PDB file of C-alpha atoms in Angstrom:
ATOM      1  CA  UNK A   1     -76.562-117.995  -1.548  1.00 64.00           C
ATOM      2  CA  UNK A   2     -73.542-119.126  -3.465  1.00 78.00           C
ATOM      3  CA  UNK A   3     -70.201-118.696  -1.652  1.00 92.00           C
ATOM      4  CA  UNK A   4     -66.553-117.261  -2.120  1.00 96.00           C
ATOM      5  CA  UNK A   5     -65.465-117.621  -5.733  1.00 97.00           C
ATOM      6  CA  UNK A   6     -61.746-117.590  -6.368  1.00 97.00           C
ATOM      7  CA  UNK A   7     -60.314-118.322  -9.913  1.00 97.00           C
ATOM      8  CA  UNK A   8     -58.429-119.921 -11.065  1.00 97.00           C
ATOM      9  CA  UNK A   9     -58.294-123.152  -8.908  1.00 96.00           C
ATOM     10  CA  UNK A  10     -54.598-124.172 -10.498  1.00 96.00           C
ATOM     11  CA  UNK A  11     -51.883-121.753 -11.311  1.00 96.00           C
ATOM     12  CA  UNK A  12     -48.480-122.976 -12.698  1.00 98.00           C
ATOM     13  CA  UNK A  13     -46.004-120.243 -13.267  1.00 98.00           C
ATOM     14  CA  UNK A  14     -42.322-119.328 -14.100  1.00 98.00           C
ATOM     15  CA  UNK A  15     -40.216-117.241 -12.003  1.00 98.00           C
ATOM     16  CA  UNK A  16     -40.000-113.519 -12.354  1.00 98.00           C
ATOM     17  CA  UNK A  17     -43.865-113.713 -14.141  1.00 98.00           C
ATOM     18  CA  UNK A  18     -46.538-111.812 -12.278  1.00 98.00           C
ATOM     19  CA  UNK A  19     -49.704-113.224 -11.927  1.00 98.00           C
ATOM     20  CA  UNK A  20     -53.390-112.034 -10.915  1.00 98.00           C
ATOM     21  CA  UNK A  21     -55.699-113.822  -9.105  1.00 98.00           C
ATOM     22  CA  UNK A  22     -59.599-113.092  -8.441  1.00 98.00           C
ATOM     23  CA  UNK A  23     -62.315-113.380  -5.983  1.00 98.00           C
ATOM     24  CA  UNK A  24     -65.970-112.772  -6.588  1.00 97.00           C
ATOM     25  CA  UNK A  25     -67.448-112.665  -2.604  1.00 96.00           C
ATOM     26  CA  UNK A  26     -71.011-113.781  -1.302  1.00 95.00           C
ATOM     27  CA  UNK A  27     -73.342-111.624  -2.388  1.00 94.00           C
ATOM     28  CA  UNK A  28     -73.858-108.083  -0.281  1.00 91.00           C
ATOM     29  CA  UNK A  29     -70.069-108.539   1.209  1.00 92.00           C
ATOM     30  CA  UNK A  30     -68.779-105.610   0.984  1.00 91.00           C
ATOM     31  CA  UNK A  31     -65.352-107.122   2.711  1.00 92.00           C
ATOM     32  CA  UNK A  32     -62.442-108.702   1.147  1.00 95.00           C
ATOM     33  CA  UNK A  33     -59.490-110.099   2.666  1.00 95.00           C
ATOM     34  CA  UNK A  34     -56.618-112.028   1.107  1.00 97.00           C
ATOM     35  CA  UNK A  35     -54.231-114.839   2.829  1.00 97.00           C
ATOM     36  CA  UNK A  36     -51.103-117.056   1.777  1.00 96.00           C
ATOM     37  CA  UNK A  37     -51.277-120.413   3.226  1.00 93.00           C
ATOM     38  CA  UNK A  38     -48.220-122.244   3.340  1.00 91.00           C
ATOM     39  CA  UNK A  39     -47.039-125.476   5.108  1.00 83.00           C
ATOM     40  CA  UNK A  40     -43.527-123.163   6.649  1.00 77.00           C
ATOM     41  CA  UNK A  41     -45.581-120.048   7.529  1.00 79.00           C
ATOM     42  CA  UNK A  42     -49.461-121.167   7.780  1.00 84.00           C
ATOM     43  CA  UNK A  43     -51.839-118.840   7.527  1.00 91.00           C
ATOM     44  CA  UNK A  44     -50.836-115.561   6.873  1.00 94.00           C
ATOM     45  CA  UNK A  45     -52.830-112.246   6.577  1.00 95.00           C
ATOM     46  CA  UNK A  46     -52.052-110.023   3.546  1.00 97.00           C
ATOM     47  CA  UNK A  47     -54.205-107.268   3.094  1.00 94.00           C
ATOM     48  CA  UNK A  48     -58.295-106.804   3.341  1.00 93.00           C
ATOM     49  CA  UNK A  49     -60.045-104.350   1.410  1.00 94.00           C
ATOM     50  CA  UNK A  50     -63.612-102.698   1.779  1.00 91.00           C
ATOM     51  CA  UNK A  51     -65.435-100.008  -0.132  1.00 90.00           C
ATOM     52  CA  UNK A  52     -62.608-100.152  -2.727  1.00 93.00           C
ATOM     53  CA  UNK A  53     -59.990 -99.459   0.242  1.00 94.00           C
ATOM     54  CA  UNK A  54     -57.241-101.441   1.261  1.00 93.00           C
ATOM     55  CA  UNK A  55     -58.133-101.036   4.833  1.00 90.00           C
ATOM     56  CA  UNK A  56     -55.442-103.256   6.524  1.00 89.00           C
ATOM     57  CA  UNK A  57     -52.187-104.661   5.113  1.00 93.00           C
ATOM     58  CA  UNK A  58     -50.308-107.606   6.477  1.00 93.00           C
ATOM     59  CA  UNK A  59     -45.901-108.316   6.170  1.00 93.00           C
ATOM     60  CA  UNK A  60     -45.597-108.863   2.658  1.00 96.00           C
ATOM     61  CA  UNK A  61     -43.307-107.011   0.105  1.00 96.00           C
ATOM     62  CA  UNK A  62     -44.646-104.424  -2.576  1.00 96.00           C
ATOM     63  CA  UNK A  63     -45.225-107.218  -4.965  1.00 97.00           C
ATOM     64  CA  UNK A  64     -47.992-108.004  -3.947  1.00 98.00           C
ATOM     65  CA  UNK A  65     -50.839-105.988  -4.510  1.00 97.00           C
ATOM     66  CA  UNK A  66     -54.673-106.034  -4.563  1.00 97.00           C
ATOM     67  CA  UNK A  67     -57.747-103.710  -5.523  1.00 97.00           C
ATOM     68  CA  UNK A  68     -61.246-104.064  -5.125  1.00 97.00           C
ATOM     69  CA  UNK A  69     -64.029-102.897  -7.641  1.00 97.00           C
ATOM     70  CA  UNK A  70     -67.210-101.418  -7.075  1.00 95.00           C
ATOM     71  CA  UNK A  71     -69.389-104.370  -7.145  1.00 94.00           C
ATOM     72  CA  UNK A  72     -66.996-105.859  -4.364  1.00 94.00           C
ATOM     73  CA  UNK A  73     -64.843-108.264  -6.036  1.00 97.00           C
ATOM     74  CA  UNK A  74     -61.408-108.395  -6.004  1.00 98.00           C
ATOM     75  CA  UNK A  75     -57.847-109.374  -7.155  1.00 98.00           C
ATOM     76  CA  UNK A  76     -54.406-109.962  -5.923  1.00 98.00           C
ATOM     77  CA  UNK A  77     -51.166-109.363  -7.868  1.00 98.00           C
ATOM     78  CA  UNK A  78     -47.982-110.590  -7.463  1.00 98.00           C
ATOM     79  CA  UNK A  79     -45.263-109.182  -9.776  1.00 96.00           C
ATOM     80  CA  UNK A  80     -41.830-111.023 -10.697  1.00 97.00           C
ATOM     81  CA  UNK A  81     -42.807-113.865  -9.009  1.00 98.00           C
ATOM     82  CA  UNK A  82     -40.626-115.705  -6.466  1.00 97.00           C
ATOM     83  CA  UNK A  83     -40.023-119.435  -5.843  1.00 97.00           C
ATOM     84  CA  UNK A  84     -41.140-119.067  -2.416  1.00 95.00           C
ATOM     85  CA  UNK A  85     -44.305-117.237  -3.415  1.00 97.00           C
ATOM     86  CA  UNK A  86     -45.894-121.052  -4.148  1.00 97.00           C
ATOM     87  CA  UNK A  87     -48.483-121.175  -1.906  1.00 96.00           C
ATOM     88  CA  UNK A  88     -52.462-121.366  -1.232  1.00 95.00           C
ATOM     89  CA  UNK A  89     -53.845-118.077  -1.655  1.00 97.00           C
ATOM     90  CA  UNK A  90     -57.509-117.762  -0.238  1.00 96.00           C
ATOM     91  CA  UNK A  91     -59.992-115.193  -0.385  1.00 97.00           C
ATOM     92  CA  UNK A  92     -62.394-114.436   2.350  1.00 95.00           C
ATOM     93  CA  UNK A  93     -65.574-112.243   2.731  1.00 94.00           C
ATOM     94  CA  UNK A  94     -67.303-110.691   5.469  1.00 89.00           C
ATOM     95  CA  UNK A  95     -70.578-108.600   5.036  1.00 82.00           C
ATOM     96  CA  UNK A  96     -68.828-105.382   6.660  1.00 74.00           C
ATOM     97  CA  UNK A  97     -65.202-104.431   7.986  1.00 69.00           C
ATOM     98  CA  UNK A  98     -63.912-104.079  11.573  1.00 67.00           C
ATOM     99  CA  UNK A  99     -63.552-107.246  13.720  1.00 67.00           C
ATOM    100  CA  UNK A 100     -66.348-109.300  15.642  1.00 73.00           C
ATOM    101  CA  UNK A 101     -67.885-110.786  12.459  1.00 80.00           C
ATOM    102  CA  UNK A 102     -67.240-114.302  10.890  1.00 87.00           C
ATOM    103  CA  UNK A 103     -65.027-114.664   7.490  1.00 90.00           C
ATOM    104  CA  UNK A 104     -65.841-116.706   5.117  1.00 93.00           C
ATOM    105  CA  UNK A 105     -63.324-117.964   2.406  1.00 95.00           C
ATOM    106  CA  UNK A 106     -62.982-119.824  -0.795  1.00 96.00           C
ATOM    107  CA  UNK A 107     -62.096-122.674  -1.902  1.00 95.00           C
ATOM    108  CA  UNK A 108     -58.817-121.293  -3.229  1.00 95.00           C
ATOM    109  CA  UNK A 109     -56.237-120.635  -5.691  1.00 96.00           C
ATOM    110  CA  UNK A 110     -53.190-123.017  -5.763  1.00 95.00           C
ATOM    111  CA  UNK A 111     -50.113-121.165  -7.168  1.00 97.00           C
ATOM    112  CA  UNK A 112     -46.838-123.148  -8.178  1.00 97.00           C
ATOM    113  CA  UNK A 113     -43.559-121.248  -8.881  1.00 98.00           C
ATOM    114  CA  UNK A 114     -41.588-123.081 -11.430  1.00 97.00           C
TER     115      UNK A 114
ATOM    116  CA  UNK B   1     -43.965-114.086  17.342  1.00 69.00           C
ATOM    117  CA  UNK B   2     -46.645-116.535  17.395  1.00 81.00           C
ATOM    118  CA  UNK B   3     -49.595-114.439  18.451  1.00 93.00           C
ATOM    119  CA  UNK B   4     -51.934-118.023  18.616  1.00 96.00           C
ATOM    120  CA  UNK B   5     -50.807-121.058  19.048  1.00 95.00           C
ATOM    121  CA  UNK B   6     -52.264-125.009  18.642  1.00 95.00           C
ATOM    122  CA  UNK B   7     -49.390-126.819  20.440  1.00 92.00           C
ATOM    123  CA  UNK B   8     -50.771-130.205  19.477  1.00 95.00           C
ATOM    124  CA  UNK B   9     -50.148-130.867  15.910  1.00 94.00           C
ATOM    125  CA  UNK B  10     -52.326-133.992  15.855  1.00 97.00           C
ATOM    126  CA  UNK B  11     -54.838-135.623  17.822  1.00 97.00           C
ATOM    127  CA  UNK B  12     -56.654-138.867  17.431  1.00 98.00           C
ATOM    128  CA  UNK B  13     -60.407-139.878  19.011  1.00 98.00           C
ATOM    129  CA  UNK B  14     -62.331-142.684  18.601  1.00 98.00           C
ATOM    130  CA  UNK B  15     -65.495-142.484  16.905  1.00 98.00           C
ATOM    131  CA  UNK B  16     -68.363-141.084  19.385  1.00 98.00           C
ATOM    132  CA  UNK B  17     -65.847-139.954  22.096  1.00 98.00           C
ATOM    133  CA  UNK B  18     -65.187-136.540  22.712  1.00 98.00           C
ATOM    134  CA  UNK B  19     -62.504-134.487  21.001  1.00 98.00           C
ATOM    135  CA  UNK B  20     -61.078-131.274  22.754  1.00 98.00           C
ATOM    136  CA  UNK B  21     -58.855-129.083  20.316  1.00 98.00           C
ATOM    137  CA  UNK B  22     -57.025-126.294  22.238  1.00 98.00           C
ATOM    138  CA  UNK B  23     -55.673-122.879  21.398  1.00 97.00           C
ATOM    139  CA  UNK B  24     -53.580-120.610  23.310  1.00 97.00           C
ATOM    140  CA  UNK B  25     -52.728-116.661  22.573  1.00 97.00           C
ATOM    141  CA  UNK B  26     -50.496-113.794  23.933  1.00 96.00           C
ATOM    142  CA  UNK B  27     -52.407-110.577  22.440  1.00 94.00           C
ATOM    143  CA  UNK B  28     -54.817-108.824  25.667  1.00 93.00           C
ATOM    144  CA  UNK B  29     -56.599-106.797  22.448  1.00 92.00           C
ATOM    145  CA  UNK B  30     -57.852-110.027  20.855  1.00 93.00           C
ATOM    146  CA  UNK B  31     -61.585-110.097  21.432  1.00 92.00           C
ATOM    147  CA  UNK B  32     -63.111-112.224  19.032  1.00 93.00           C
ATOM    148  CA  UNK B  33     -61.774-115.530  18.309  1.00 95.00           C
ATOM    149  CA  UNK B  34     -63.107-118.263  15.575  1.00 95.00           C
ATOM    150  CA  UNK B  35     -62.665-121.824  14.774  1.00 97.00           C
ATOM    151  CA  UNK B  36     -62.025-122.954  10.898  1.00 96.00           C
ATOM    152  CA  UNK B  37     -62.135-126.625   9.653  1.00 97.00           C
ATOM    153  CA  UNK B  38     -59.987-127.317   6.720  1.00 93.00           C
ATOM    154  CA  UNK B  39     -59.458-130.150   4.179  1.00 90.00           C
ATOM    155  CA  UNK B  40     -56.494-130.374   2.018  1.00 84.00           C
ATOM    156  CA  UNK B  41     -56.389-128.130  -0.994  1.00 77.00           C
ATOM    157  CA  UNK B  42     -59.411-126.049  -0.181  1.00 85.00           C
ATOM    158  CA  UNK B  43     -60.507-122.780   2.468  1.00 90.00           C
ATOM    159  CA  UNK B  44     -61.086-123.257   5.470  1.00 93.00           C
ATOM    160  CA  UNK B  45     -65.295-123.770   6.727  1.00 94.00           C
ATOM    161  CA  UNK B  46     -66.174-121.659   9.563  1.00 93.00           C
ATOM    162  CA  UNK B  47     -67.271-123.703  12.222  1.00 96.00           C
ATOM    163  CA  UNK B  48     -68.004-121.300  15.477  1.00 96.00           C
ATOM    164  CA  UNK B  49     -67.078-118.586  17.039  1.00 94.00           C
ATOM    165  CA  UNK B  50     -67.074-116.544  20.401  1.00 95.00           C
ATOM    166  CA  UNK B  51     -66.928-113.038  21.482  1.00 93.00           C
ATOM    167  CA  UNK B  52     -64.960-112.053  24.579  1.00 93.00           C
ATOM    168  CA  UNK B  53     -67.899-110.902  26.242  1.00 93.00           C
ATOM    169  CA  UNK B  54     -68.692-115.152  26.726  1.00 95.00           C
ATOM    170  CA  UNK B  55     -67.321-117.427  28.161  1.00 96.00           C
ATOM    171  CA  UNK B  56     -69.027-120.156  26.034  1.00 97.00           C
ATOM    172  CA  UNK B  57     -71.307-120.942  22.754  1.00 97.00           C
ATOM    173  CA  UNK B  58     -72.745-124.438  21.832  1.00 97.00           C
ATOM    174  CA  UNK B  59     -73.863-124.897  18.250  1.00 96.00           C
ATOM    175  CA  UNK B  60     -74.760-128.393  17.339  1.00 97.00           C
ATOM    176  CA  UNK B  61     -72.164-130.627  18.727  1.00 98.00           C
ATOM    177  CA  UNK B  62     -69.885-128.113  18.897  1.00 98.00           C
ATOM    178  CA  UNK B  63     -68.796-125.907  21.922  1.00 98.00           C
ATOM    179  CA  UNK B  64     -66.160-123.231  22.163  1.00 98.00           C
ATOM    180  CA  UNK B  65     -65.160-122.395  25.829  1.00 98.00           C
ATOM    181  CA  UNK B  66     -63.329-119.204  26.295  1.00 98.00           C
ATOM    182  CA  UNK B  67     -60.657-118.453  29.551  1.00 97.00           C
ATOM    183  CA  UNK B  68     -59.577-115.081  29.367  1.00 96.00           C
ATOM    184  CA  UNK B  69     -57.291-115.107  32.508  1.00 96.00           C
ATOM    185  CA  UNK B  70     -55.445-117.787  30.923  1.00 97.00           C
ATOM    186  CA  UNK B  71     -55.959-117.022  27.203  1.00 97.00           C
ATOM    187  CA  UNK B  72     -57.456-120.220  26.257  1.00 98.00           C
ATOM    188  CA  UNK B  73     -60.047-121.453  24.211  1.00 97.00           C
ATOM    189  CA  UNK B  74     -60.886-124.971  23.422  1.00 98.00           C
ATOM    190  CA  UNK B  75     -63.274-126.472  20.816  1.00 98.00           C
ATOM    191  CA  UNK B  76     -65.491-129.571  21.979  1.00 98.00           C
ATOM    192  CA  UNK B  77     -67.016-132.090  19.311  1.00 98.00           C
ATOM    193  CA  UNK B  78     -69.483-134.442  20.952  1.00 98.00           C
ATOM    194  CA  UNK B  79     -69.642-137.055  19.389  1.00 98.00           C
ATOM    195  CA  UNK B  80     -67.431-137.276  17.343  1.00 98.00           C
ATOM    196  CA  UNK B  81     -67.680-138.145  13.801  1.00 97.00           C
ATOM    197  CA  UNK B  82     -65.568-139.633  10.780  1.00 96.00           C
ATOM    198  CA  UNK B  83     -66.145-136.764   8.958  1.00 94.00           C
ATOM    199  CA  UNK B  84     -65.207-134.229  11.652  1.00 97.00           C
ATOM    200  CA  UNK B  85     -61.334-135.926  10.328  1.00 97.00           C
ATOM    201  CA  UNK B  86     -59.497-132.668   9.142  1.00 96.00           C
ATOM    202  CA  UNK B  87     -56.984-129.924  10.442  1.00 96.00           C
ATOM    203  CA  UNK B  88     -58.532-127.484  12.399  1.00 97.00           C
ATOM    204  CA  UNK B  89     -57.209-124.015  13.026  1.00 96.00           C
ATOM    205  CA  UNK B  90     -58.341-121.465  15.669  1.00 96.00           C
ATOM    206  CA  UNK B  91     -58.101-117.722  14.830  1.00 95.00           C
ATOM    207  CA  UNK B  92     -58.226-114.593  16.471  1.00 95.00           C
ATOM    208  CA  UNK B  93     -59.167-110.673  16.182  1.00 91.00           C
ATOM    209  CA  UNK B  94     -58.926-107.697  17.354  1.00 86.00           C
ATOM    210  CA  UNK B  95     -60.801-104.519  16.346  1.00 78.00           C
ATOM    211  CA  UNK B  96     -59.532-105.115  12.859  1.00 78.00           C
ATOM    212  CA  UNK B  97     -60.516-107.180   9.791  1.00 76.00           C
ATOM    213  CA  UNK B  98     -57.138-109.036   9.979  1.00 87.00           C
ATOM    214  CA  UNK B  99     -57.674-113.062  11.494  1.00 91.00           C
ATOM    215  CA  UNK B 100     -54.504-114.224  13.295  1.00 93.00           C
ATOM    216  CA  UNK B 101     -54.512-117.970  12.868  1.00 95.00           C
ATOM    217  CA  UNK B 102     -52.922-120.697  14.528  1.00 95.00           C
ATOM    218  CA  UNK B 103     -50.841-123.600  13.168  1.00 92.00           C
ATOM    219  CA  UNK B 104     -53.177-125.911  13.258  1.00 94.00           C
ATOM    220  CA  UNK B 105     -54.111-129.232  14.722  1.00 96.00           C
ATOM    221  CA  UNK B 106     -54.941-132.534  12.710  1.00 96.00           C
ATOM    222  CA  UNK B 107     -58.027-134.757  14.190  1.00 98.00           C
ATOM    223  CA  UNK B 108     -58.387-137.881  13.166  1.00 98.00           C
ATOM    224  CA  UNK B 109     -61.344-140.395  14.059  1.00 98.00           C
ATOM    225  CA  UNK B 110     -60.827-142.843  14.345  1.00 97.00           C
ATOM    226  CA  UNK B 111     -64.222-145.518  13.246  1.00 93.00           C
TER     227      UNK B 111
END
């Protein structure tokens, strides 16, 4: 069963850009949840969607934003893009929503404010 | 308000010994809790988890033990490995979809 899928892998942008980022999850996850990792803040939850839904959101500003299509892959947008929004951003998949089951995440996308 | 915390940023074994990662957390509605591995530049790899229910589940040579009066878990590796070098994170839940992580703690094994 191939895994998480997150493109790009590298992102280099300019501030006040917007950017979208995309996951493709393991097959018959119907869950999708999005995190920032950076070295000041760790691990951070942003929002997880399932069904289409943005079930759950996490502390972030409007800019960014995520949907989820019907065959369960998703993508993240953040608009006017900040200097402090360089970061890891990972994508992780679970086969249903609610808590008690394991995530599993990609490999990645690393975005660079310039 | 850390939620879950690693409060040892690094750790260092020697090569078959046993290494003991811990994890502490303040939320009474966590009830699932996971351990991730990560390398540098990638997601993290789900290693094993435990429901509050347990108080412990062994998968290979790894073992999460769970204390809920104390709200503590701790990951055991035995033996330990070269590649088992990386940072490893715990992470909690609650009812929710949304994994509280901690910071993180480095292992490094040394051969």
């Amino acid at each position: 069963k191939a895994g998480v899928t997150q493109t790009p892998r590298y992102l280099i942008k300019t501030r006040g850009q917007q950017v979208t980022l995309s996951c493709s999850p393991i097959s018959g996850h119907r869950s999708v949840s999005w995190y920032q990792q950076t070295p000041g803040q760790g691990l951070q939850f942003l929002f997880e969607y399932f069904s289409e839904t943005q079930r759950n959101k996490g502390n972030f500003p409007g800019r960014f934003s995520g949907r989820q299509f019907s065959n369960s892959r998703s993508e993240m947008n953040v608009s006017t893009l900040e200097l402090g929004d360089s970061a890891l951003y990972l994508c992780a998949s679970r086969p249903r929503t609610g808590g008690g089951t394991e995530a599993f995440f990609g490999q990645g996308t690393r975005l660079t404010v310039v | 308000d850390q939620q879950v915390k690693q409060n040892s940023p690094s750790l260092s074994v020697q090569e078959g010994r046993i290494s003991i990662l811990n994890c502490d957390y303040t939320n009474s509605m966590f009830d699932y809790f996971l351990w991730y591995k990560k390398y540098p530049a990638e997601g993290p790899t789900f290693l094993i988890s435990i429901s509050s229910i347990k108080d412990k589940n062994e998968d290979g040579r790894f073992t999460v033990f769970l204390n809920k009066s104390a709200k503590h878990l701790s990951l055991h590796i035995v033996p330990s490995q070269p590649g088992d070098s990386a940072v490893y994170f715990c992470a909690a839940s609650d009812y929710s979809e949304k994994l509280t992580f901690g910071t993180g703690t480095r292992l490094t094994i040394i051969p």
